PDB file of C-alpha atoms in Angstrom:
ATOM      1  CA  UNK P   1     192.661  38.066 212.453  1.00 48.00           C
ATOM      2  CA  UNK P   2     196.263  37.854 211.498  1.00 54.00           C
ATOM      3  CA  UNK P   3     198.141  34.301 212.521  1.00 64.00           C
ATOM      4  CA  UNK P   4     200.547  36.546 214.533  1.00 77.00           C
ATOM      5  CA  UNK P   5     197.700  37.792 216.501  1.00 75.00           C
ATOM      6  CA  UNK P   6     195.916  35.108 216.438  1.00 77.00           C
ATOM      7  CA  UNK P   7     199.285  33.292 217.720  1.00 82.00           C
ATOM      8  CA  UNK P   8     199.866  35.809 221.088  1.00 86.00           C
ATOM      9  CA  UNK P   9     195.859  35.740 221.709  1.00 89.00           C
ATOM     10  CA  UNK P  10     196.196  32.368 221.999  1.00 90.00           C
ATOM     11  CA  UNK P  11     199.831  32.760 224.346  1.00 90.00           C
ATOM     12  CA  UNK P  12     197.845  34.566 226.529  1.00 91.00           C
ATOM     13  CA  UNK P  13     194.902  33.010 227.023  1.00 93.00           C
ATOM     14  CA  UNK P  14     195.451  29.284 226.745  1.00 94.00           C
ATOM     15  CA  UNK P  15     196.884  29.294 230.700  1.00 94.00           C
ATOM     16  CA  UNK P  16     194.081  31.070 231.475  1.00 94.00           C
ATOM     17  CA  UNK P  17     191.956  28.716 230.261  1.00 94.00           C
ATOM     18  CA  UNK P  18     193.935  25.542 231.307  1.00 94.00           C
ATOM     19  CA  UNK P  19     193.923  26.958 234.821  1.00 94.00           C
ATOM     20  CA  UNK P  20     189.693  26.826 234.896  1.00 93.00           C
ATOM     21  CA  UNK P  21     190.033  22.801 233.795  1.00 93.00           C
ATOM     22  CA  UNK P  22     188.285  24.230 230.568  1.00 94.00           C
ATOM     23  CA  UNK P  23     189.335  23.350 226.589  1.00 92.00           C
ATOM     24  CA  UNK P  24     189.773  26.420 224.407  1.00 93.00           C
ATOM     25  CA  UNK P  25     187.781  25.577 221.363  1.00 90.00           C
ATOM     26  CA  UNK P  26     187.854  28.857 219.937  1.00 90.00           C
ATOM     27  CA  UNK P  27     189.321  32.290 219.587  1.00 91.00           C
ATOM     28  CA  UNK P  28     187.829  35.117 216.882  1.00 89.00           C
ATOM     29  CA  UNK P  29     188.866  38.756 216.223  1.00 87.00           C
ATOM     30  CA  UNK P  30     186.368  40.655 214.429  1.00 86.00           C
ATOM     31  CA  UNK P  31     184.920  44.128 214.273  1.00 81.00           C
ATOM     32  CA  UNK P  32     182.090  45.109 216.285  1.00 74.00           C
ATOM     33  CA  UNK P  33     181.582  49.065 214.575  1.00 78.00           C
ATOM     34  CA  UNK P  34     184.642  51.004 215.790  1.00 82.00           C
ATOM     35  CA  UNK P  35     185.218  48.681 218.396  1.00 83.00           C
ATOM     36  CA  UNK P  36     187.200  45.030 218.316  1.00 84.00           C
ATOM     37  CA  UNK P  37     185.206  41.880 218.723  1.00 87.00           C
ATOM     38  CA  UNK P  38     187.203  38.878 220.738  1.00 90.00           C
ATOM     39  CA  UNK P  39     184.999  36.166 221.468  1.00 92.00           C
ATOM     40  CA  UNK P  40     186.630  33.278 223.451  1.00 94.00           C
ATOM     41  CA  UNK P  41     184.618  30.030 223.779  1.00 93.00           C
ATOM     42  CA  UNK P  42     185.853  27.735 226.327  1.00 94.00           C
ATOM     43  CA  UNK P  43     184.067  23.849 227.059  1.00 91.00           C
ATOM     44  CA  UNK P  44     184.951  20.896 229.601  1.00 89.00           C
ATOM     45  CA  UNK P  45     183.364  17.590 229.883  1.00 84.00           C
ATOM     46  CA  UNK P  46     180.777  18.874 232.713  1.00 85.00           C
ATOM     47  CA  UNK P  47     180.287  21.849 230.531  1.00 85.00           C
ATOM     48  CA  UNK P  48     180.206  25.512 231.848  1.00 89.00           C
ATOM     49  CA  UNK P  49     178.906  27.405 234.236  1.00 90.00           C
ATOM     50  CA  UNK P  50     178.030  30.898 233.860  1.00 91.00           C
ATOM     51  CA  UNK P  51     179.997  31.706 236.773  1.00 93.00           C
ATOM     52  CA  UNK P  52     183.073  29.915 235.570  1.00 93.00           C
ATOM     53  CA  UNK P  53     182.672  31.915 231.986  1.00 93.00           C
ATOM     54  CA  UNK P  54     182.073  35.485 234.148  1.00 95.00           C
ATOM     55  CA  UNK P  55     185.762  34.670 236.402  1.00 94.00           C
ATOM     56  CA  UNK P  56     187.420  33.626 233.151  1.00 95.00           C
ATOM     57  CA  UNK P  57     186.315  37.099 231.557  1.00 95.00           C
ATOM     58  CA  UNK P  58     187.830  39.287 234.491  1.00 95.00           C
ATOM     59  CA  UNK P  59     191.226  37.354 234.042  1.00 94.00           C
ATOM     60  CA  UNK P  60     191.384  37.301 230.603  1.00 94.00           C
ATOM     61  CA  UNK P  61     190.413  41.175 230.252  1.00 91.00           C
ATOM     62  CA  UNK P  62     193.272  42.012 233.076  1.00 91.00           C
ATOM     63  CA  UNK P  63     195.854  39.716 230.832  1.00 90.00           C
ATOM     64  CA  UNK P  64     194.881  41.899 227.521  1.00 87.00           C
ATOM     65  CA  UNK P  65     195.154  45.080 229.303  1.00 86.00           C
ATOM     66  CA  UNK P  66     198.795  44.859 230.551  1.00 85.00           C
ATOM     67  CA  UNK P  67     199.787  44.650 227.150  1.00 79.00           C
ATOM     68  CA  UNK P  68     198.934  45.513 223.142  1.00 75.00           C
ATOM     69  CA  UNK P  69     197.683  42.010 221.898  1.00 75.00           C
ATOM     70  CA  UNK P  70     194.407  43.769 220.868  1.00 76.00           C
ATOM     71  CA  UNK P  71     195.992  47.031 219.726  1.00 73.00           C
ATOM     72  CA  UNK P  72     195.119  50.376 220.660  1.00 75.00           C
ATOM     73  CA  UNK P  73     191.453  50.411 220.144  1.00 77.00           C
ATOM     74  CA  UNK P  74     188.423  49.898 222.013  1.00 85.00           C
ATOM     75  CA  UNK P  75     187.401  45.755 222.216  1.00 86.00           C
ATOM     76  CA  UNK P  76     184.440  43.839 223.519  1.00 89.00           C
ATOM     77  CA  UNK P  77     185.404  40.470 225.308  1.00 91.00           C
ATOM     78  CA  UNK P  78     183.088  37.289 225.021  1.00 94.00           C
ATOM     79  CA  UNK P  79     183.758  34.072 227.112  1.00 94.00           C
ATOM     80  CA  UNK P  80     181.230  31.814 226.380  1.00 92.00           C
ATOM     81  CA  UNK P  81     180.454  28.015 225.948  1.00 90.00           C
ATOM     82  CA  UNK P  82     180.048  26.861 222.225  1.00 87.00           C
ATOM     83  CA  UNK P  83     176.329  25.973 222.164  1.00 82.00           C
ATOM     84  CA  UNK P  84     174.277  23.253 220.885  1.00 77.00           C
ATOM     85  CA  UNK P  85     174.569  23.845 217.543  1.00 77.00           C
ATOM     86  CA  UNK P  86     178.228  23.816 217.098  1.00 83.00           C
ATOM     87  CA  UNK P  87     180.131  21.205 214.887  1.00 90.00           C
ATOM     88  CA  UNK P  88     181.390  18.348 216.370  1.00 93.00           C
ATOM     89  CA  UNK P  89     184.857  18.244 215.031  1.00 91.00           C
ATOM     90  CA  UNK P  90     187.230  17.006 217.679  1.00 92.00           C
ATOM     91  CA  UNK P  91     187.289  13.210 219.855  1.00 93.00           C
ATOM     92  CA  UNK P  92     186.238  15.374 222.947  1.00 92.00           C
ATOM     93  CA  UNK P  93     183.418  16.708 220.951  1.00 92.00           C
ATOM     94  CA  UNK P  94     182.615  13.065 220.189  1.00 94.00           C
ATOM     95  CA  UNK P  95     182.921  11.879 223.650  1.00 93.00           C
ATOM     96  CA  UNK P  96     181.041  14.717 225.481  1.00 91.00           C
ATOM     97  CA  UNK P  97     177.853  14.012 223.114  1.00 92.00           C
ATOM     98  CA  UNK P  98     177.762  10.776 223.858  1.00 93.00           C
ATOM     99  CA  UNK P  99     173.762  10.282 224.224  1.00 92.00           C
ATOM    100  CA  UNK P 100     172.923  12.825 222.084  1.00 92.00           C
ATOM    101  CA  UNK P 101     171.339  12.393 218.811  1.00 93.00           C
ATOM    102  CA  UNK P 102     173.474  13.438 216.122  1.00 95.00           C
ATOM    103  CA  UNK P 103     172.588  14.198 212.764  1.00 95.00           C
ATOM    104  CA  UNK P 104     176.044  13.323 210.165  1.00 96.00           C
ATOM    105  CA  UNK P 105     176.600  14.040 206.636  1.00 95.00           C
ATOM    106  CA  UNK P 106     178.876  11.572 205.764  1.00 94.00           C
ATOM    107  CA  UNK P 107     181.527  10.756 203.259  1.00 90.00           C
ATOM    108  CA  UNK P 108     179.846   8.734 200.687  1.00 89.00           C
ATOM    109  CA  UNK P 109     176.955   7.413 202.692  1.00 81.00           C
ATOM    110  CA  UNK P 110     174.228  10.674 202.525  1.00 90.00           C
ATOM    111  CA  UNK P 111     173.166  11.712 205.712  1.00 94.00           C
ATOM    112  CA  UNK P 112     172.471   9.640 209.142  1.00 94.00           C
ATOM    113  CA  UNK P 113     170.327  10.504 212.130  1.00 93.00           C
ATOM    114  CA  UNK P 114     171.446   8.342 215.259  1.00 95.00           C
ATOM    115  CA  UNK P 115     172.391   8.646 219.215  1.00 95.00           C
ATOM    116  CA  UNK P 116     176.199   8.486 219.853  1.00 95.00           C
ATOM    117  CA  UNK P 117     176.530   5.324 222.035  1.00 96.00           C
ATOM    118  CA  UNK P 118     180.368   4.847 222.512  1.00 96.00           C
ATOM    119  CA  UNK P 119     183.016   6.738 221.426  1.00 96.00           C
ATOM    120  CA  UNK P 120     186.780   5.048 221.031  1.00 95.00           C
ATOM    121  CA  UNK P 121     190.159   6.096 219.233  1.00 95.00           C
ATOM    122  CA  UNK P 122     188.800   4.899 215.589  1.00 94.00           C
ATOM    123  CA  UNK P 123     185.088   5.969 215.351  1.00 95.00           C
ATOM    124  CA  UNK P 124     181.479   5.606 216.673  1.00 96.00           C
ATOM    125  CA  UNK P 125     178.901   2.939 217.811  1.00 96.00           C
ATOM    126  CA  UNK P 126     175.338   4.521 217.158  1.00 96.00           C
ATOM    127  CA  UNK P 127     171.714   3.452 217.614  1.00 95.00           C
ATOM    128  CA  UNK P 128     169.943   4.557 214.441  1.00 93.00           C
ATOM    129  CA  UNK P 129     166.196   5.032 215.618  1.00 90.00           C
ATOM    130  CA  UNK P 130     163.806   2.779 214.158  1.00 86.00           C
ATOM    131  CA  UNK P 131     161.328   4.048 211.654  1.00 83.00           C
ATOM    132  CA  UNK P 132     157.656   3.743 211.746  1.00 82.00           C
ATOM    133  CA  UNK P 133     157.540   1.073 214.814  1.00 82.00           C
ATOM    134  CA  UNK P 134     160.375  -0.717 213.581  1.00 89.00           C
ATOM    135  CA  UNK P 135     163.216  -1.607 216.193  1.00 92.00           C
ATOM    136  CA  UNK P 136     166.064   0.685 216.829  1.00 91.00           C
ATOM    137  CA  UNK P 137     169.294  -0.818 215.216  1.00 93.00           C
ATOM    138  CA  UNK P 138     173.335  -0.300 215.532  1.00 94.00           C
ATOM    139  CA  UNK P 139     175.652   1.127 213.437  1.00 94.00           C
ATOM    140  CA  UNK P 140     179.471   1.440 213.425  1.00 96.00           C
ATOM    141  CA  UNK P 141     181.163   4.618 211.909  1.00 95.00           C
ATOM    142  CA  UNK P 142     184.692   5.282 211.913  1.00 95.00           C
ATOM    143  CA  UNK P 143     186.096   9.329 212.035  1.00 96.00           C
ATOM    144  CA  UNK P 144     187.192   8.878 208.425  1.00 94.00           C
ATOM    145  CA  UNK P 145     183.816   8.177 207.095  1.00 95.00           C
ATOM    146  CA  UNK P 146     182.443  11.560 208.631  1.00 95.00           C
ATOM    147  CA  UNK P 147     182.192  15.155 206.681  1.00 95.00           C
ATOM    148  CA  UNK P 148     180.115  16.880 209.169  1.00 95.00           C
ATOM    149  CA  UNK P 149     178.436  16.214 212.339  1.00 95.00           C
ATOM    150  CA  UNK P 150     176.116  18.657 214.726  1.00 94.00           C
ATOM    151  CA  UNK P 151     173.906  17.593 218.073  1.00 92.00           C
ATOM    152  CA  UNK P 152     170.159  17.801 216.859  1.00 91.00           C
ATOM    153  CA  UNK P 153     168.402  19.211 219.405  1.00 87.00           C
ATOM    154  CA  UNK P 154     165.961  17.172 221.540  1.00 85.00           C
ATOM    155  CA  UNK P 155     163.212  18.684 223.353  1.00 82.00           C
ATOM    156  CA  UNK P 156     160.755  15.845 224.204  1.00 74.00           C
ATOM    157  CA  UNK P 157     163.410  13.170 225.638  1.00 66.00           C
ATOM    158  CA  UNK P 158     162.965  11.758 228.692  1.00 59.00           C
ATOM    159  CA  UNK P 159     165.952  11.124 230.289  1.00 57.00           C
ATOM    160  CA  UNK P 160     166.940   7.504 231.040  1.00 52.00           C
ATOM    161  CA  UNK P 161     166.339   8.335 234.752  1.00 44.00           C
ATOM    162  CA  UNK P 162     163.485   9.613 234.166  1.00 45.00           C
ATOM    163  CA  UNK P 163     162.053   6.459 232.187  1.00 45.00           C
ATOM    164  CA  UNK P 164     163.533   4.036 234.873  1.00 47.00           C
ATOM    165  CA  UNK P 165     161.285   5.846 238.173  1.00 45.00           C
TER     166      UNK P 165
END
């Protein structure tokens, strides 16, 4: 996608998405066969309901159509939510998977495996989980120290509520 397209996509959709309470994480133009691919992906701190995504579509797709920012051709329009698997790359990211098990590649330090406990302005507080029996223990890790980080996905947790009743 050209950065001039790229640029009014975003012009037009941005208020859109502001207007919802929703972050817009992403915007990509690609092709689809003969037709144009946009795929929006929108998030919030509650997350996103399907409904929300569906309402968001219908006023996007009325936006596009009064004027040319996708050209002539046919398009396909995708408002979604990013997904478990996406990168965490932003502080929001940071701060809405807090309680989540993370698995980081960092800098210099290899890879880490730990829950997100607190999030502030210069990095993390993390439980590392404790290995064979041992006791869980904390870890600090500032932004800087981070190449890559993605929520690992956690099917058998019981939910602190859950463990509590």
């Amino acid at each position: 996608m050209s950065t001039t397209q790229s640029d009014r996509l975003r012009g037009l959709v941005e208020p859109l998405v502001a207007a919802k309470d929703l972050d817009l994480e992403e915007i990509e133009v690609s092709r689809a066969g003969r037709r144009g691919l946009l795929r929006i992906v929108v998030d919030s701190d509650e997350g996103v309901e399907l409904d929300v995504c569906a309402e968001l579509s219908r006023a996007i797709s009325e936006k596009l159509d009064e004027g040319d920012a996708m050209g002539e051709g046919e398009y396909v329009l995708e408002v979604s939510s990013p997904g478990a698997d996406r990168p965490l790359t932003e502080h929001r990211h940071y701060v809405r998977a807090t309680g989540r098990l993370v698995k980081f590649q960092l800098a210099e330090d290899g890879e880490l495996v730990a829950r997100i406990l607190a999030v502030d302005e210069d990095g993390l507080d993390l439980e590392v989980p404790g290995v064979k029996g041992r006791k869980p223990t904390a870890r600090r890790v500032a932004f800087a120290d981070i190449a890559k980080a993605r929520v690992e996905i956690e099917f058998n947790r019981k939910d602190k509520k859950e463990e509590e009743a």
